């Protein structure tokens, strides 16, 4: 649904920030509070909410569902990883998927979510769809939390340009009582608790009309009964996947290995560079000495002071520089990436030139200028 | 409607970028920065600037990147019939062009869409129109007022009725305004947009103008580099067909943030020079940000601000960068002391702020710095991945086409528009023109044309004209005393056979400080000195600049600077000394070799430009004109102009003095003038043709009423997408030097041709494109091509064939020296010598 239009006729009652933003912020706050890992947005439209949610670091799976594939496709590329996501893969993993389908149908891809959001969705549903909706969302998907927002018809009197409904596609708009009775009945039926709130405060003196957008937050009373519930259900896929993006993550061995190799070689280069400049200090160039000496200190500040034990010292032998892996491992960045020394050795095996006993990175300095 | 988050006036600082980047965002900043087709992969939108038939490339400011609509051939009667040459040996070639095919009678239909009552918002206009998809169809492109469809609606005027969400009835009138044939410029731009849409559908990432595949990067950990393979594409009307020219492109990305780079610079240069070094290293670089898919150019570094600084938002409230990024993207900025990067917005419209602020920690670097380019080891490591030999290059291209062919969505999109591609690249024949003979002091040399190099053949042979080194200075530091002596001995060994008479120099030892060098120059350089030789101990640019500046302007004497390191290897010293001797001789006005130039009374001009990217303040045009019949002596000048000034006024003055000098040397004025104009950017051809060429003509007219020489103006372009491969023995090889292409892949509206003149050791050879935009010479295309190729043999700093005609390379050298080191016009006393080599 197009938010721009809805906001257009809130001339008299003006919301700041705009109402749709307040709804999104509400969801974002909820995510911050409950830290769900898997979030689905039903009726995701142009993916604006999903796009906002992809920056929430707790989320590892994001899914969107909409009845209109075109509106999703319009902006779905904003959900793709950015070049920088490839350059600096993040710790968390993230998969974003968009499905084309109806909330009146069950599809196994919607199972296992922690949070399901239905922002300004239900008022677009035909009666038959609305009937099936609770069973699909609460009965089948059965996430820990469901958020449902919908217009509050009592507020419409403050929106003079609204004739019948706020949007021609709306099939109904409910009063607070109507929404609450539907929600309470649904919650009772599927064993959820529900709390009511909203966004878009009424003007002073008009408080009893309630929020412009009414929101119900449903929380499942009993923890999930386990995987068994899911396997009983029909497993036929009815949604069509229109988009899928897997974000590069360090949880993926391929990216981790790459990151470790990069960091190891880069760190080793730094140590080598430092070792070589130290050797050059014996040179007779006064300019060099004075320029380089203090800079080495800033440099180690940046990388974290090193605890260099005697057996960890890099050394030169013939045309080769040896930089012990233990030294490299003591650098915070490498350390953080690998966790254990064994993991470091495993990840770089065969990818970085090592000494014959595998304890040090070796560089040949013969051909260097 | 829709949170119009314009970036408004800031109190203290610039705006963080991409407030408007949110999906559904309507930010003006973005909508004018990027073309619409990006924002709407589905129903392509065309910017409202389409009325003048131009769509912008992302990030590009130029309106007509392919110089469409510059039709210069029609004015040249002698090439109306044919612009192809005939001489040379036929060679079978393939290229990286692919034919575009469309269904018969393909046309694009352009409609005007009007609303009654008038609707302002573009989104609303689209939404209302697309309520009628059953009428207009699923395939469409709409920018809010102009609609493109692949089909013709039943009636010329179609009236549609829609209703807005608040119940207002709107009449939409769709009027057919144009039926565009496949070759119309609008259609061509359209093809390009569609093709880019396809690349996006293939999940390629757009960086700058091109698309790259992020899923299979090559990492070069030694240098913290990552290389992404990608593609450039352009679709144009070529000689007989509309074709896609696709090429493999590599994007070098750096696995570090700008903040990382700043830290390592700090560790390298220390506090004192830190800011200067950052400015030098970082300004001009392109960065990617962590939170959106845009590239920015670093134009400045603001050291007085940091992430805690605040800016004013559109609603008037103040917010710090730290808060902003936290709130907007959940990004925590860890270093609160870092400075802020400033990027100027190139395009201004409405109340858009002129610049945006970026946080170094959130920016990744792309591309290479000059310093990295000078790092031989790094470039060598990179070349392994980026210099693909012909077969591999074609294979990579084949992979792209394979993706296109196999992707259902892509195929569907193509079908909807009624388009398809030939998946096999175009094959045709070119010609390899006869190799040129090299003359030196009455001797003629043959050399292996495959290598395009005659270093060996001409070694130890007397030069055409050698200038004696009777009196010269050799300046060195104490550390380099031995090096200086070795050099001197070697020079004494190599110069006699070249016919260069050389006395012992004045050997002067200096401290390794710029002032010390300058003091010696001031005290010891006298007008009778032939040349000053400086051995430098490091590649510190300031020393070099100071020496060059002094000896090019205040005290015009040729000079030669050489790094001690270059002279320190005993195994190469003789080769190095030979090269230096030749170079010095040219700088003093000597001549090395020549090729046969059959035209008489001809003056050849080369022009190239240098743009100072760092300060962005100056542009320099190098201007070089031949002085003699054999084209072995050159008159060189340059134009230094600050921003906003027109380059061409200065060039006109250069041409005037060049003609005066030519007539002094030859006792008459040239009857033919050839201008090789390099440094013309994409989209600037129109300006060149309509402004610069008339100025040349004006200048000639001003010489005298009875003077009307024949003039030929040729635009030289090194950076072209076309690649040619010779089909030899069942495989693909680089075409040999002298390969001329003037059919199939040239443009029908131009008198243009390609020449492959140089050879490359690895990778693919890049042909040079020549576009004859003005020609009253009455010469056959064959002769213009041959003359051009001959001139590629005449660059004295390389005893071989180069990519461009020598005058262009000389002009480039001169402009580069002035732009990099001297910053003002050198003394005219030097103008008859190649002092800038």
XYZ file of C-alpha atoms in Angstrom, chain B residues 349-823:
475
model
C 19.327 21.456 -8.480
C 16.888 23.288 -6.272
C 18.091 23.695 -2.744
C 20.395 20.748 -2.689
C 23.428 21.123 -0.568
C 26.681 21.379 -2.431
C 28.474 18.743 -0.445
C 28.038 15.755 1.791
C 30.079 14.606 4.740
C 31.318 11.044 5.065
C 32.811 9.214 8.009
C 36.173 7.569 7.144
C 35.344 4.500 9.186
C 32.291 3.844 7.059
C 34.005 4.278 3.707
C 35.883 1.681 1.710
C 38.416 2.652 -0.874
C 38.207 1.679 -4.488
C 40.761 1.888 -7.226
C 44.444 2.589 -7.034
C 46.328 5.604 -5.803
C 49.184 7.040 -7.811
C 51.507 5.651 -5.204
C 50.126 2.177 -5.737
C 50.393 2.578 -9.491
C 54.051 3.322 -9.012
C 54.511 0.224 -6.896
C 56.014 -2.142 -9.378
C 55.439 -5.260 -7.315
C 51.842 -4.423 -6.689
C 51.138 -3.722 -10.320
C 52.835 -6.947 -11.261
C 50.656 -8.908 -8.847
C 47.588 -7.139 -10.137
C 48.459 -7.655 -13.766
C 48.299 -11.412 -13.305
C 44.599 -11.025 -12.663
C 43.691 -8.068 -14.780
C 45.725 -8.500 -17.938
C 43.828 -11.224 -19.615
C 45.240 -12.624 -22.842
C 42.862 -12.588 -25.826
C 41.445 -16.082 -25.443
C 40.782 -15.720 -21.749
C 39.208 -12.341 -22.247
C 36.810 -13.685 -24.806
C 36.066 -16.627 -22.546
C 35.088 -14.320 -19.680
C 32.866 -12.378 -22.023
C 31.342 -15.612 -23.179
C 30.466 -16.351 -19.575
C 28.506 -13.127 -19.288
C 26.578 -13.862 -22.444
C 25.952 -17.316 -21.163
C 24.406 -15.925 -17.995
C 22.236 -13.662 -20.082
C 21.173 -16.491 -22.294
C 20.345 -18.816 -19.437
C 18.531 -16.455 -17.099
C 14.786 -16.766 -17.551
C 13.964 -13.350 -16.176
C 16.503 -11.699 -18.425
C 15.210 -13.538 -21.437
C 11.679 -12.564 -20.540
C 12.600 -8.931 -20.258
C 14.288 -9.047 -23.645
C 11.331 -10.794 -25.196
C 8.915 -8.252 -23.790
C 10.719 -5.531 -25.620
C 11.129 -7.689 -28.669
C 14.914 -7.711 -28.504
C 17.634 -10.303 -28.665
C 21.354 -10.600 -29.134
C 23.654 -12.591 -31.309
C 25.646 -14.579 -28.827
C 28.553 -14.949 -31.178
C 30.820 -11.980 -31.577
C 31.179 -10.269 -34.909
C 33.931 -11.404 -37.278
C 35.293 -9.377 -40.147
C 38.530 -8.501 -41.859
C 41.030 -5.788 -41.171
C 44.238 -4.829 -42.916
C 47.793 -4.894 -41.732
C 49.570 -2.018 -43.391
C 53.159 -2.248 -44.493
C 55.810 -1.823 -41.804
C 57.735 1.430 -41.760
C 61.424 1.609 -42.401
C 63.523 3.487 -39.918
C 66.167 5.875 -41.216
C 69.095 7.034 -39.182
C 71.999 8.964 -40.654
C 71.479 7.721 -44.166
C 71.070 4.101 -43.132
C 67.792 2.265 -43.436
C 66.805 -0.277 -40.828
C 64.493 -3.219 -41.006
C 63.284 -4.662 -37.731
C 60.976 -7.433 -36.705
C 57.513 -5.942 -37.188
C 56.107 -8.346 -34.584
C 58.068 -6.637 -31.842
C 57.513 -3.092 -33.111
C 60.874 -2.157 -31.654
C 64.246 -1.198 -33.162
C 66.349 -0.681 -30.061
C 68.763 -3.422 -31.052
C 68.958 -2.509 -34.718
C 69.883 1.113 -34.105
C 72.190 0.628 -31.151
C 75.562 2.246 -31.645
C 74.532 3.986 -34.849
C 75.159 7.730 -35.335
C 72.109 9.882 -34.697
C 70.551 12.104 -37.347
C 71.593 15.135 -35.369
C 73.654 14.956 -32.238
C 74.160 17.899 -29.958
C 77.553 18.081 -28.292
C 77.821 18.175 -24.530
C 80.648 20.606 -24.259
C 79.682 22.109 -20.992
C 77.440 20.353 -18.549
C 76.859 19.821 -14.832
C 76.587 16.556 -12.951
C 75.063 17.045 -9.506
C 74.934 14.281 -6.913
C 74.937 13.705 -3.162
C 77.912 12.305 -1.309
C 76.300 8.895 -1.057
C 75.987 8.754 -4.808
C 79.541 9.689 -5.668
C 80.294 6.198 -6.941
C 77.095 6.025 -8.887
C 77.921 9.337 -10.551
C 81.313 8.061 -11.612
C 79.960 4.805 -12.942
C 77.410 6.717 -14.957
C 80.033 9.024 -16.358
C 82.260 6.149 -17.459
C 79.326 4.440 -19.102
C 78.308 7.603 -20.907
C 81.835 7.984 -22.226
C 81.580 4.443 -23.549
C 78.244 4.740 -25.293
C 78.237 8.284 -26.682
C 81.034 8.145 -29.286
C 79.276 5.627 -31.515
C 76.155 7.777 -31.464
C 78.210 10.682 -32.659
C 77.724 12.660 -29.468
C 80.745 14.692 -28.490
C 81.011 14.858 -24.738
C 83.379 16.690 -22.417
C 83.867 15.913 -18.753
C 81.116 17.596 -16.752
C 81.440 19.863 -13.808
C 80.970 17.388 -10.979
C 79.195 18.987 -8.031
C 78.477 17.324 -4.733
C 75.461 18.589 -2.765
C 73.648 17.855 0.473
C 70.535 15.798 -0.010
C 68.203 18.740 0.494
C 66.100 20.627 -1.993
C 67.607 23.974 -1.031
C 71.082 22.628 -1.562
C 70.256 21.558 -5.104
C 68.630 24.894 -5.829
C 71.556 26.863 -4.469
C 73.966 24.978 -6.680
C 71.748 25.573 -9.696
C 71.534 29.277 -8.945
C 75.280 29.588 -8.521
C 76.579 27.312 -11.223
C 74.154 27.289 -14.112
C 75.212 29.727 -16.824
C 73.640 30.273 -20.249
C 76.384 28.331 -22.018
C 75.592 25.126 -20.154
C 74.155 22.460 -22.466
C 72.421 20.368 -19.855
C 72.207 19.835 -16.096
C 72.287 16.269 -14.823
C 70.978 15.569 -11.300
C 71.247 12.233 -9.550
C 68.505 12.049 -6.939
C 68.632 9.669 -4.018
C 64.895 9.261 -3.547
C 61.782 9.670 -5.554
C 60.655 12.515 -3.318
C 58.652 14.627 -5.665
C 59.344 18.032 -4.117
C 63.021 17.928 -5.000
C 62.324 16.933 -8.564
C 59.632 19.591 -8.881
C 61.871 22.334 -7.552
C 64.685 21.477 -9.957
C 62.368 21.254 -12.935
C 60.586 24.426 -12.057
C 63.777 26.401 -11.778
C 65.325 25.033 -14.962
C 62.159 25.321 -17.040
C 61.116 28.814 -16.050
C 63.659 30.994 -14.232
C 66.703 29.655 -15.934
C 65.802 27.788 -19.122
C 68.360 25.020 -19.479
C 67.575 21.393 -20.331
C 67.878 19.065 -17.368
C 67.998 15.356 -16.680
C 67.018 13.875 -13.315
C 67.754 10.237 -12.609
C 67.228 8.182 -9.476
C 70.434 6.764 -8.042
C 68.686 3.423 -7.760
C 68.267 3.263 -11.526
C 72.012 3.578 -11.973
C 73.037 1.206 -9.233
C 72.741 -2.092 -11.057
C 75.972 -2.971 -12.864
C 74.236 -5.443 -15.197
C 71.950 -2.796 -16.671
C 74.075 0.331 -16.495
C 75.112 0.285 -20.154
C 71.521 0.019 -21.361
C 70.471 2.734 -18.974
C 73.332 4.994 -20.016
C 72.442 4.508 -23.682
C 68.844 5.496 -23.045
C 69.868 8.497 -20.979
C 72.282 9.666 -23.661
C 69.536 9.524 -26.280
C 67.074 11.274 -24.014
C 69.519 14.058 -23.168
C 70.313 14.536 -26.796
C 66.629 15.047 -27.592
C 66.284 17.472 -24.715
C 69.067 19.570 -26.178
C 67.478 19.617 -29.607
C 68.946 16.530 -31.213
C 67.223 14.176 -33.647
C 67.369 10.397 -33.506
C 65.668 8.678 -36.431
C 63.016 9.314 -39.040
C 60.458 7.589 -41.200
C 59.561 8.499 -44.721
C 56.979 11.310 -44.849
C 55.747 11.584 -48.432
C 53.724 14.779 -47.951
C 55.481 18.078 -48.553
C 55.032 21.350 -46.698
C 53.134 19.713 -43.937
C 52.882 20.781 -40.332
C 51.775 18.192 -37.797
C 50.220 19.293 -34.552
C 49.566 17.293 -31.405
C 47.410 18.466 -28.507
C 46.718 16.763 -25.190
C 45.335 17.946 -21.869
C 46.223 17.412 -18.269
C 43.654 18.050 -15.598
C 44.834 18.628 -12.101
C 42.612 16.243 -10.194
C 44.003 17.058 -6.787
C 43.499 20.759 -6.516
C 41.082 20.726 -9.426
C 42.122 24.217 -10.236
C 44.172 23.988 -13.353
C 44.010 22.381 -16.703
C 46.979 22.316 -18.977
C 46.995 21.806 -22.694
C 50.215 20.641 -24.252
C 50.677 21.831 -27.821
C 53.339 20.419 -30.113
C 53.905 21.246 -33.794
C 56.470 19.907 -36.206
C 59.087 22.302 -37.528
C 60.691 20.486 -40.430
C 59.980 18.308 -43.419
C 61.203 15.105 -41.779
C 59.063 15.720 -38.697
C 62.037 15.271 -36.423
C 61.992 18.673 -34.742
C 59.134 20.047 -32.732
C 57.888 23.350 -31.450
C 56.320 22.901 -28.013
C 54.198 25.186 -25.919
C 51.515 24.807 -23.375
C 48.460 26.609 -22.123
C 47.874 26.859 -18.416
C 44.335 27.800 -17.639
C 42.436 28.067 -14.420
C 38.983 26.673 -13.994
C 36.278 28.299 -16.023
C 38.562 29.539 -18.735
C 38.264 28.172 -22.218
C 41.182 26.111 -23.310
C 40.738 26.884 -26.940
C 41.732 30.556 -26.776
C 45.190 29.559 -25.662
C 45.423 26.872 -28.308
C 44.681 29.430 -30.978
C 47.641 31.513 -29.823
C 49.808 28.388 -29.852
C 48.847 27.624 -33.429
C 49.729 31.157 -34.459
C 53.221 30.994 -32.984
C 53.678 27.489 -34.360
C 52.939 28.758 -37.865
C 55.357 31.640 -37.407
C 58.067 29.256 -36.311
C 57.358 26.842 -39.133
C 57.694 29.626 -41.675
C 60.938 30.734 -40.047
C 62.359 27.237 -40.408
C 61.000 26.574 -43.897
C 60.845 30.043 -45.415
C 57.187 29.544 -46.244
C 53.907 28.600 -44.578
C 52.756 24.976 -44.525
C 50.246 24.031 -47.173
C 48.856 21.195 -45.118
C 48.147 21.039 -41.406
C 47.237 17.911 -39.487
C 45.985 18.314 -35.956
C 45.941 15.239 -33.751
C 43.764 16.160 -30.823
C 43.994 13.883 -27.786
C 42.352 14.424 -24.423
C 38.808 14.848 -25.663
C 36.488 13.332 -23.105
C 33.395 11.293 -23.806
C 30.616 13.627 -24.730
C 32.903 16.546 -25.579
C 33.088 15.880 -29.279
C 30.301 18.272 -30.040
C 32.100 21.139 -28.347
C 35.288 20.289 -30.165
C 33.639 20.248 -33.551
C 31.545 23.323 -33.055
C 33.918 25.486 -31.129
C 37.505 24.392 -31.379
C 37.672 23.561 -35.077
C 36.188 26.932 -36.122
C 38.805 28.582 -33.952
C 41.563 26.768 -35.836
C 40.074 27.996 -39.091
C 39.799 31.517 -37.719
C 43.395 31.407 -36.729
C 44.486 30.327 -40.211
C 42.385 33.064 -41.749
C 44.054 35.634 -39.528
C 47.444 34.775 -41.015
C 46.569 36.317 -44.349
C 43.743 36.493 -46.873
C 45.627 34.505 -49.470
C 46.575 31.792 -47.027
C 44.292 28.763 -47.033
C 46.118 25.584 -46.156
C 44.425 22.223 -46.136
C 43.419 21.303 -42.615
C 42.735 17.908 -41.103
C 41.611 17.548 -37.507
C 41.732 14.078 -36.022
C 40.443 13.236 -32.564
C 42.591 10.554 -30.956
C 41.105 8.289 -28.332
C 43.051 5.718 -26.371
C 40.324 4.611 -24.024
C 37.920 2.723 -26.182
C 35.874 -0.350 -25.467
C 36.652 -2.099 -28.728
C 39.103 -5.000 -28.746
C 40.262 -6.921 -31.777
C 41.573 -10.425 -31.925
C 43.363 -12.023 -34.816
C 42.190 -15.498 -35.670
C 45.471 -17.270 -36.083
C 45.883 -21.012 -36.165
C 42.491 -21.677 -34.625
C 43.231 -19.484 -31.632
C 42.880 -15.828 -30.798
C 45.954 -13.627 -30.746
C 46.587 -9.939 -30.478
C 46.554 -8.399 -33.937
C 49.993 -7.364 -35.195
C 51.123 -3.713 -35.168
C 49.781 -1.832 -38.154
C 46.365 -3.470 -38.072
C 43.805 -1.004 -39.394
C 40.064 -1.411 -38.922
C 37.709 0.914 -40.750
C 34.572 -1.156 -41.261
C 31.848 -2.889 -39.245
C 32.769 -1.503 -35.818
C 33.233 2.114 -36.871
C 30.398 4.615 -36.829
C 28.478 5.477 -39.985
C 28.205 9.168 -39.159
C 31.959 9.561 -38.683
C 35.076 9.327 -40.785
C 36.797 7.126 -38.258
C 39.163 4.180 -38.032
C 41.117 2.133 -35.530
C 44.820 1.385 -35.611
C 46.614 -1.155 -33.484
C 50.098 0.308 -33.540
C 51.814 -0.984 -30.421
C 52.482 -4.449 -29.053
C 51.886 -5.668 -25.531
C 53.760 -8.370 -23.665
C 50.732 -9.616 -21.787
C 47.040 -8.988 -21.918
C 45.092 -7.588 -24.819
C 46.308 -4.823 -27.020
C 44.041 -1.789 -27.043
C 43.393 -0.239 -30.432
C 43.463 3.525 -30.742
C 40.470 5.222 -32.260
C 40.932 8.030 -34.754
C 38.039 10.232 -35.719
C 38.664 12.645 -38.564
C 36.239 15.398 -37.688
C 37.386 17.944 -40.244
C 39.283 17.317 -43.440
C 39.994 19.444 -46.464
C 43.143 17.515 -47.335
C 41.477 15.601 -50.180
C 43.672 12.700 -49.173
C 42.365 9.186 -49.440
C 41.554 7.407 -46.169
C 44.507 5.133 -46.918
C 46.899 8.047 -46.791
C 45.503 9.546 -43.618
C 45.739 6.131 -41.979
C 49.280 5.614 -43.157
C 50.425 9.053 -42.038
C 48.895 8.436 -38.620
C 50.643 5.109 -38.311
C 53.965 6.615 -39.412
C 53.700 9.228 -36.677
C 53.380 6.475 -34.081
C 57.008 5.635 -34.929
C 58.364 9.055 -34.094
C 58.387 9.221 -30.326
C 62.030 9.569 -29.333
C 61.722 8.270 -25.804
C 60.886 4.845 -27.104
C 62.661 3.182 -29.982
C 59.564 1.401 -31.083
C 55.973 2.032 -32.124
C 53.660 3.621 -29.575
C 49.888 3.787 -29.127
C 49.369 7.304 -30.385
C 51.042 9.604 -32.898
C 54.258 11.035 -31.425
C 52.977 14.633 -31.266
C 50.155 13.488 -28.963
C 52.601 11.734 -26.698
C 54.912 14.751 -26.663
C 51.969 17.001 -25.863
C 50.983 14.631 -23.099
C 54.486 14.609 -21.637
C 54.689 18.370 -21.685
C 51.245 18.891 -20.144
C 52.013 16.317 -17.489
C 55.313 17.913 -16.504
C 53.767 21.354 -16.312
C 50.697 20.124 -14.478
C 52.580 17.993 -12.002
C 55.703 20.002 -11.337
C 55.901 23.438 -12.884
C 52.355 24.819 -12.764
